[in-house]
mmCIF file of C-alpha atoms in Angstrom:
data_model
loop_
_atom_site.group_PDB
_atom_site.id
_atom_site.type_symbol
_atom_site.label_atom_id
_atom_site.label_comp_id
_atom_site.label_asym_id
_atom_site.label_seq_id
_atom_site.Cartn_x
_atom_site.Cartn_y
_atom_site.Cartn_z
ATOM 1 C CA UNK J 1377 102.767 67.149 34.979
ATOM 2 C CA UNK J 1378 101.036 66.381 31.654
ATOM 3 C CA UNK J 1379 100.808 69.434 29.417
ATOM 4 C CA UNK J 1380 97.020 69.076 29.310
ATOM 5 C CA UNK J 1381 96.832 69.564 33.076
ATOM 6 C CA UNK J 1382 99.151 72.576 33.013
ATOM 7 C CA UNK J 1383 97.108 74.153 30.237
ATOM 8 C CA UNK J 1384 93.833 73.477 32.046
ATOM 9 C CA UNK J 1385 95.189 75.099 35.192
ATOM 10 C CA UNK J 1386 96.279 78.119 33.123
ATOM 11 C CA UNK J 1387 92.799 78.511 31.659
ATOM 12 C CA UNK J 1388 91.268 78.279 35.136
ATOM 13 C CA UNK J 1389 93.697 80.907 36.415
ATOM 14 C CA UNK J 1390 92.944 83.245 33.507
ATOM 15 C CA UNK J 1391 89.226 82.885 34.199
ATOM 16 C CA UNK J 1392 89.932 83.737 37.829
ATOM 17 C CA UNK J 1393 91.827 86.878 36.790
ATOM 18 C CA UNK J 1394 88.881 87.883 34.615
ATOM 19 C CA UNK J 1395 86.420 87.515 37.496
ATOM 20 C CA UNK J 1396 88.498 88.905 40.348
ATOM 21 C CA UNK J 1397 87.331 92.441 41.120
ATOM 22 C CA UNK J 1398 86.718 93.097 37.427
ATOM 23 C CA UNK J 1399 83.530 95.031 38.098
ATOM 24 C CA UNK J 1400 85.145 96.925 40.971
ATOM 25 C CA UNK J 1401 88.069 98.025 38.799
ATOM 26 C CA UNK J 1402 85.721 99.220 36.061
ATOM 27 C CA UNK J 1403 83.642 101.097 38.635
ATOM 28 C CA UNK J 1404 86.709 102.775 40.159
ATOM 29 C CA UNK J 1405 87.984 103.832 36.750
ATOM 30 C CA UNK J 1406 84.654 105.293 35.697
ATOM 31 C CA UNK J 1407 84.297 107.129 39.011
ATOM 32 C CA UNK J 1408 87.746 108.690 38.663
ATOM 33 C CA UNK J 1409 87.118 109.698 35.074
ATOM 34 C CA UNK J 1410 83.814 111.302 36.056
ATOM 35 C CA UNK J 1411 85.471 113.278 38.866
ATOM 36 C CA UNK J 1412 88.056 114.597 36.434
ATOM 37 C CA UNK J 1413 85.544 115.315 33.666
ATOM 38 C CA UNK J 1414 83.589 117.516 36.046
ATOM 39 C CA UNK J 1415 86.526 119.883 36.379
ATOM 40 C CA UNK J 1416 85.274 122.206 33.668
ATOM 41 C CA UNK J 1417 87.593 123.189 30.847
ATOM 42 C CA UNK J 1418 90.654 121.641 32.429
ATOM 43 C CA UNK J 1419 89.890 118.188 31.069
ATOM 44 C CA UNK J 1420 89.287 117.484 27.425
ATOM 45 C CA UNK J 1421 89.547 113.700 27.474
ATOM 46 C CA UNK J 1422 90.220 110.735 29.708
ATOM 47 C CA UNK J 1423 91.327 107.453 28.213
ATOM 48 C CA UNK J 1424 92.812 104.164 29.317
ATOM 49 C CA UNK J 1425 96.515 104.394 28.613
ATOM 50 C CA UNK J 1426 98.030 101.264 30.091
ATOM 51 C CA UNK J 1427 97.293 97.585 30.409
ATOM 52 C CA UNK J 1428 93.541 98.098 30.859
ATOM 53 C CA UNK J 1429 93.356 99.522 27.371
ATOM 54 C CA UNK J 1430 95.570 96.768 25.982
ATOM 55 C CA UNK J 1431 93.521 94.158 27.890
ATOM 56 C CA UNK J 1432 96.620 92.769 29.628
ATOM 57 C CA UNK J 1433 95.641 93.965 33.110
ATOM 58 C CA UNK J 1434 96.042 91.414 35.914
ATOM 59 C CA UNK J 1435 94.269 92.366 39.122
ATOM 60 C CA UNK J 1436 96.668 93.027 41.965
ATOM 61 C CA UNK J 1437 99.521 94.235 39.760
ATOM 62 C CA UNK J 1438 99.851 97.999 39.717
ATOM 63 C CA UNK J 1439 99.889 98.598 35.977
ATOM 64 C CA UNK J 1440 96.495 100.238 35.565
ATOM 65 C CA UNK J 1441 96.644 103.785 34.298
ATOM 66 C CA UNK J 1442 94.400 106.436 32.849
ATOM 67 C CA UNK J 1443 95.659 109.244 30.679
ATOM 68 C CA UNK J 1444 94.175 112.565 31.721
ATOM 69 C CA UNK J 1445 94.496 114.800 28.683
ATOM 70 C CA UNK J 1446 94.156 118.499 29.465
ATOM 71 C CA UNK J 1447 93.159 121.074 26.902
ATOM 72 C CA UNK J 1448 94.606 124.465 26.063
ATOM 73 C CA UNK J 1449 93.564 126.048 29.340
ATOM 74 C CA UNK J 1450 95.837 127.625 31.899
ATOM 75 C CA UNK J 1451 96.542 124.128 33.188
ATOM 76 C CA UNK J 1452 97.996 123.009 29.860
ATOM 77 C CA UNK J 1453 100.663 125.703 30.127
ATOM 78 C CA UNK J 1454 101.819 124.590 33.559
ATOM 79 C CA UNK J 1455 104.797 122.288 34.240
ATOM 80 C CA UNK J 1456 103.988 118.621 34.931
ATOM 81 C CA UNK J 1457 104.513 118.941 38.694
ATOM 82 C CA UNK J 1458 101.798 121.603 38.930
ATOM 83 C CA UNK J 1459 99.334 119.526 36.908
ATOM 84 C CA UNK J 1460 100.072 116.414 38.975
ATOM 85 C CA UNK J 1461 99.529 118.403 42.172
ATOM 86 C CA UNK J 1462 96.217 119.732 40.840
ATOM 87 C CA UNK J 1463 95.004 116.227 39.934
ATOM 88 C CA UNK J 1464 96.016 114.857 43.336
ATOM 89 C CA UNK J 1465 94.225 117.622 45.238
ATOM 90 C CA UNK J 1466 91.103 117.329 43.079
ATOM 91 C CA UNK J 1467 90.780 113.586 43.627
ATOM 92 C CA UNK J 1468 91.643 113.793 47.317
ATOM 93 C CA UNK J 1469 88.830 116.285 47.924
ATOM 94 C CA UNK J 1470 86.306 113.866 46.445
ATOM 95 C CA UNK J 1471 87.811 110.617 47.741
ATOM 96 C CA UNK J 1472 88.976 111.690 51.163
ATOM 97 C CA UNK J 1473 88.906 108.133 52.542
ATOM 98 C CA UNK J 1474 91.290 106.773 49.897
ATOM 99 C CA UNK J 1475 95.077 107.095 49.846
ATOM 100 C CA UNK J 1476 95.962 109.502 47.027
ATOM 101 C CA UNK J 1477 99.648 110.121 46.386
ATOM 102 C CA UNK J 1478 101.540 112.186 43.832
ATOM 103 C CA UNK J 1479 104.737 110.861 42.283
ATOM 104 C CA UNK J 1480 107.099 112.331 39.724
ATOM 105 C CA UNK J 1481 104.993 111.090 36.809
ATOM 106 C CA UNK J 1482 101.525 110.263 38.057
ATOM 107 C CA UNK J 1483 98.930 110.302 40.796
ATOM 108 C CA UNK J 1484 98.135 106.940 42.395
ATOM 109 C CA UNK J 1485 94.760 106.221 43.997
ATOM 110 C CA UNK J 1486 94.486 103.217 46.290
ATOM 111 C CA UNK J 1487 91.401 101.082 46.876
ATOM 112 C CA UNK J 1488 90.518 98.134 49.068
ATOM 113 C CA UNK J 1489 91.668 94.776 47.762
ATOM 114 C CA UNK J 1490 95.050 96.124 46.716
ATOM 115 C CA UNK J 1491 93.827 97.824 43.535
ATOM 116 C CA UNK J 1492 95.832 100.893 42.550
ATOM 117 C CA UNK J 1493 94.936 103.188 39.671
ATOM 118 C CA UNK J 1494 97.478 105.568 38.224
ATOM 119 C CA UNK J 1495 96.401 108.852 36.668
ATOM 120 C CA UNK J 1496 98.949 110.176 34.178
ATOM 121 C CA UNK J 1497 98.373 113.841 33.274
ATOM 122 C CA UNK J 1498 99.107 114.460 29.601
ATOM 123 C CA UNK J 1499 98.802 117.223 27.033
ATOM 124 C CA UNK J 1500 97.673 116.669 23.455
ATOM 125 C CA UNK J 1501 99.911 117.996 20.687
ATOM 126 C CA UNK J 1502 98.867 119.441 17.343
ATOM 127 C CA UNK J 1503 100.143 116.263 15.636
ATOM 128 C CA UNK J 1504 97.737 114.119 17.643
ATOM 129 C CA UNK J 1505 100.375 112.729 19.986
ATOM 130 C CA UNK J 1506 100.594 113.260 23.721
ATOM 131 C CA UNK J 1507 103.221 114.367 26.208
ATOM 132 C CA UNK J 1508 103.495 113.128 29.783
ATOM 133 C CA UNK J 1509 105.950 114.133 32.496
ATOM 134 C CA UNK J 1510 109.543 113.377 31.513
ATOM 135 C CA UNK J 1511 111.212 110.984 34.004
ATOM 136 C CA UNK J 1512 114.026 112.743 35.838
ATOM 137 C CA UNK J 1513 113.024 116.149 34.503
ATOM 138 C CA UNK J 1514 110.678 119.030 35.280
ATOM 139 C CA UNK J 1515 109.487 119.195 31.666
ATOM 140 C CA UNK J 1516 106.995 117.365 29.487
ATOM 141 C CA UNK J 1517 108.252 114.318 27.556
ATOM 142 C CA UNK J 1518 108.807 113.840 23.860
ATOM 143 C CA UNK J 1519 105.663 113.327 21.805
ATOM 144 C CA UNK J 1520 104.209 109.868 22.434
ATOM 145 C CA UNK J 1521 101.761 107.853 20.334
ATOM 146 C CA UNK J 1522 100.524 105.043 22.624
ATOM 147 C CA UNK J 1523 97.750 104.173 20.182
ATOM 148 C CA UNK J 1524 100.385 102.754 17.828
ATOM 149 C CA UNK J 1525 101.719 100.342 20.430
ATOM 150 C CA UNK J 1526 98.221 99.195 21.403
ATOM 151 C CA UNK J 1527 97.433 98.591 17.730
ATOM 152 C CA UNK J 1528 100.619 96.581 17.207
ATOM 153 C CA UNK J 1529 99.873 94.379 20.214
ATOM 154 C CA UNK J 1530 96.301 93.898 19.007
ATOM 155 C CA UNK J 1531 97.501 92.849 15.550
ATOM 156 C CA UNK J 1532 99.952 90.276 16.915
ATOM 157 C CA UNK J 1533 97.301 88.956 19.291
ATOM 158 C CA UNK J 1534 94.753 88.656 16.483
ATOM 159 C CA UNK J 1535 97.253 86.871 14.226
ATOM 160 C CA UNK J 1536 97.767 84.259 16.959
ATOM 161 C CA UNK J 1537 94.041 83.690 17.497
ATOM 162 C CA UNK J 1538 93.807 85.860 20.582
ATOM 163 C CA UNK J 1539 96.305 83.764 22.543
ATOM 164 C CA UNK J 1540 99.049 86.370 23.060
ATOM 165 C CA UNK J 1541 97.199 88.590 25.546
ATOM 166 C CA UNK J 1542 96.354 85.669 27.885
ATOM 167 C CA UNK J 1543 100.000 84.573 27.870
ATOM 168 C CA UNK J 1544 101.104 88.124 28.724
ATOM 169 C CA UNK J 1545 98.755 88.025 31.713
ATOM 170 C CA UNK J 1546 100.299 84.747 32.854
ATOM 171 C CA UNK J 1547 103.835 86.074 32.369
ATOM 172 C CA UNK J 1548 103.051 89.269 34.298
ATOM 173 C CA UNK J 1549 101.586 87.319 37.194
ATOM 174 C CA UNK J 1550 104.452 84.835 37.266
ATOM 175 C CA UNK J 1551 107.143 87.518 37.080
ATOM 176 C CA UNK J 1552 105.467 89.572 39.790
ATOM 177 C CA UNK J 1553 105.324 86.496 42.032
ATOM 178 C CA UNK J 1554 108.867 85.264 41.359
ATOM 179 C CA UNK J 1555 110.738 88.587 41.368
ATOM 180 C CA UNK J 1556 110.054 89.913 44.845
ATOM 181 C CA UNK J 1557 112.430 92.883 44.981
ATOM 182 C CA UNK J 1558 110.673 95.980 43.691
ATOM 183 C CA UNK J 1559 113.807 97.388 42.049
ATOM 184 C CA UNK J 1560 114.339 94.141 40.113
ATOM 185 C CA UNK J 1561 110.825 93.777 38.706
ATOM 186 C CA UNK J 1562 110.132 93.725 34.965
ATOM 187 C CA UNK J 1563 107.705 96.412 33.827
ATOM 188 C CA UNK J 1564 104.410 95.371 32.285
ATOM 189 C CA UNK J 1565 105.076 97.513 29.210
ATOM 190 C CA UNK J 1566 108.444 95.793 28.767
ATOM 191 C CA UNK J 1567 106.854 92.331 28.953
ATOM 192 C CA UNK J 1568 104.269 93.352 26.373
ATOM 193 C CA UNK J 1569 107.040 94.575 24.061
ATOM 194 C CA UNK J 1570 108.937 91.306 24.483
ATOM 195 C CA UNK J 1571 105.742 89.405 23.675
ATOM 196 C CA UNK J 1572 105.145 91.357 20.464
ATOM 197 C CA UNK J 1573 108.614 90.400 19.290
ATOM 198 C CA UNK J 1574 108.348 86.801 20.517
ATOM 199 C CA UNK J 1575 105.087 86.085 18.701
ATOM 200 C CA UNK J 1576 105.374 88.264 15.596
ATOM 201 C CA UNK J 1577 106.382 85.290 13.422
ATOM 202 C CA UNK J 1578 105.429 82.488 15.799
ATOM 203 C CA UNK J 1579 104.027 79.397 14.055
ATOM 204 C CA UNK J 1580 104.105 76.730 16.763
ATOM 205 C CA UNK J 1581 101.561 75.365 19.235
ATOM 206 C CA UNK J 1582 99.193 77.923 20.758
ATOM 207 C CA UNK J 1583 98.429 76.267 24.078
ATOM 208 C CA UNK J 1584 99.296 78.290 27.215
ATOM 209 C CA UNK J 1585 102.334 76.236 28.266
ATOM 210 C CA UNK J 1586 103.929 76.288 24.811
ATOM 211 C CA UNK J 1587 103.409 80.023 24.409
ATOM 212 C CA UNK J 1588 104.497 80.881 27.952
ATOM 213 C CA UNK J 1589 107.653 78.837 27.401
ATOM 214 C CA UNK J 1590 108.214 80.615 24.089
ATOM 215 C CA UNK J 1591 107.900 84.055 25.697
ATOM 216 C CA UNK J 1592 110.267 83.200 28.536
ATOM 217 C CA UNK J 1593 112.794 81.560 26.190
ATOM 218 C CA UNK J 1594 112.752 84.533 23.828
ATOM 219 C CA UNK J 1595 113.127 86.964 26.724
ATOM 220 C CA UNK J 1596 116.277 85.278 28.049
ATOM 221 C CA UNK J 1597 118.173 86.593 25.025
ATOM 222 C CA UNK J 1598 116.043 89.571 23.993
ATOM 223 C CA UNK J 1599 116.289 91.291 27.382
ATOM 224 C CA UNK J 1600 120.043 91.698 26.921
ATOM 225 C CA UNK J 1601 119.499 94.418 24.292
ATOM 226 C CA UNK J 1602 117.430 97.624 24.631
ATOM 227 C CA UNK J 1603 114.089 97.627 22.799
ATOM 228 C CA UNK J 1604 113.264 100.745 20.805
ATOM 229 C CA UNK J 1605 110.186 102.514 22.135
ATOM 230 C CA UNK J 1606 107.839 102.857 19.173
ATOM 231 C CA UNK J 1607 105.529 105.252 21.024
ATOM 232 C CA UNK J 1608 108.241 107.927 20.944
ATOM 233 C CA UNK J 1609 107.885 108.633 24.666
ATOM 234 C CA UNK J 1610 111.494 107.647 25.282
ATOM 235 C CA UNK J 1611 114.285 106.114 23.252
ATOM 236 C CA UNK J 1612 113.896 102.639 24.720
ATOM 237 C CA UNK J 1613 111.098 100.662 26.372
ATOM 238 C CA UNK J 1614 113.510 99.242 28.933
ATOM 239 C CA UNK J 1615 115.794 102.144 29.802
ATOM 240 C CA UNK J 1616 115.398 101.174 33.463
ATOM 241 C CA UNK J 1617 117.684 98.157 32.814
ATOM 242 C CA UNK J 1618 120.538 100.238 31.452
ATOM 243 C CA UNK J 1619 122.649 99.698 28.310
ATOM 244 C CA UNK J 1620 123.138 96.421 26.451
ATOM 245 C CA UNK J 1621 124.593 93.604 28.573
ATOM 246 C CA UNK J 1622 124.295 95.669 31.765
ATOM 247 C CA UNK J 1623 124.219 93.889 35.115
ATOM 248 C CA UNK J 1624 120.475 94.496 35.473
ATOM 249 C CA UNK J 1625 119.896 92.898 32.060
ATOM 250 C CA UNK J 1626 121.946 89.837 32.974
ATOM 251 C CA UNK J 1627 119.943 89.522 36.170
ATOM 252 C CA UNK J 1628 116.645 89.809 34.267
ATOM 253 C CA UNK J 1629 117.856 87.193 31.768
ATOM 254 C CA UNK J 1630 118.660 84.842 34.640
ATOM 255 C CA UNK J 1631 115.191 85.412 36.088
ATOM 256 C CA UNK J 1632 113.537 84.556 32.777
ATOM 257 C CA UNK J 1633 115.625 81.392 32.558
ATOM 258 C CA UNK J 1634 114.692 80.385 36.092
ATOM 259 C CA UNK J 1635 111.006 80.972 35.394
ATOM 260 C CA UNK J 1636 111.199 78.850 32.245
ATOM 261 C CA UNK J 1637 112.826 76.080 34.256
ATOM 262 C CA UNK J 1638 110.056 76.266 36.854
ATOM 263 C CA UNK J 1639 107.383 75.969 34.154
ATOM 264 C CA UNK J 1640 109.077 72.952 32.580
ATOM 265 C CA UNK J 1641 109.696 71.196 35.909
ATOM 266 C CA UNK J 1642 106.226 71.797 37.348
ATOM 267 C CA UNK J 1643 104.718 68.425 38.346
ATOM 268 C CA UNK J 1644 101.869 69.132 40.778
ATOM 269 C CA UNK J 1645 98.970 71.525 41.232
ATOM 270 C CA UNK J 1646 100.672 72.935 44.322
ATOM 271 C CA UNK J 1647 103.802 73.712 42.296
ATOM 272 C CA UNK J 1648 101.654 75.325 39.610
ATOM 273 C CA UNK J 1649 99.914 77.518 42.182
ATOM 274 C CA UNK J 1650 103.287 78.502 43.615
ATOM 275 C CA UNK J 1651 104.375 79.786 40.192
ATOM 276 C CA UNK J 1652 101.675 82.450 40.405
ATOM 277 C CA UNK J 1653 101.500 82.940 44.189
ATOM 278 C CA UNK J 1654 98.035 81.421 44.245
ATOM 279 C CA UNK J 1655 96.631 79.537 47.229
ATOM 280 C CA UNK J 1656 96.719 75.755 47.117
#
């Protein structure tokens, strides 16, 4: 397939992502935030904390999240599990027709069309950072500064004429389509971190195919080593893959290589659609 065709199809797909349920997602988020704001002194602030804030959200992939920052009320002195339970019960009372589930870290609210929104309870620290539930623990996490990561991604995107964020969206959609086992999937935050590194000093062509190939090529090697988590929330962005050269990392590297091969060997519109699990 000529590169011009591949790039045109990418632009059409990105436009489709932008249109698909965009207004519905915004409406759901605002409704949830309003429900939580109405809970008196328990809530001091709600803010987009995940891919919505970083503008890398792809509809249908469950990486939307809202940080619910509680103030110094009785709720702020409770363990994460109690706060998560409170948030779940509060939302369920108001949205009794929606599935609302509490996990170890967050509350997930389901909507028609496959949209899921995650509410992550957090507490603000005196230094301006936040703490969320610590994975595998009953305590709050280390102090996190997600604003720093969002700023870094924004700077890299701006330096590459706004082309990095669209490529992240394509990579997220392709990885979610290709890697079908849930326990093998690459996290959205991890892909964003790989993209920051891949494009920090990138000086080559900025068309979608060239940049998608660059991200996948870089990731084949980069995924073999843990990436330091600059937000401070945990030591590494990709702790879920284990230590350097672990089996899960080798598997992820193989997946990135296979995806790169599929991009380079794509010859028809049907094959392009199959890369992203789109209808023919």
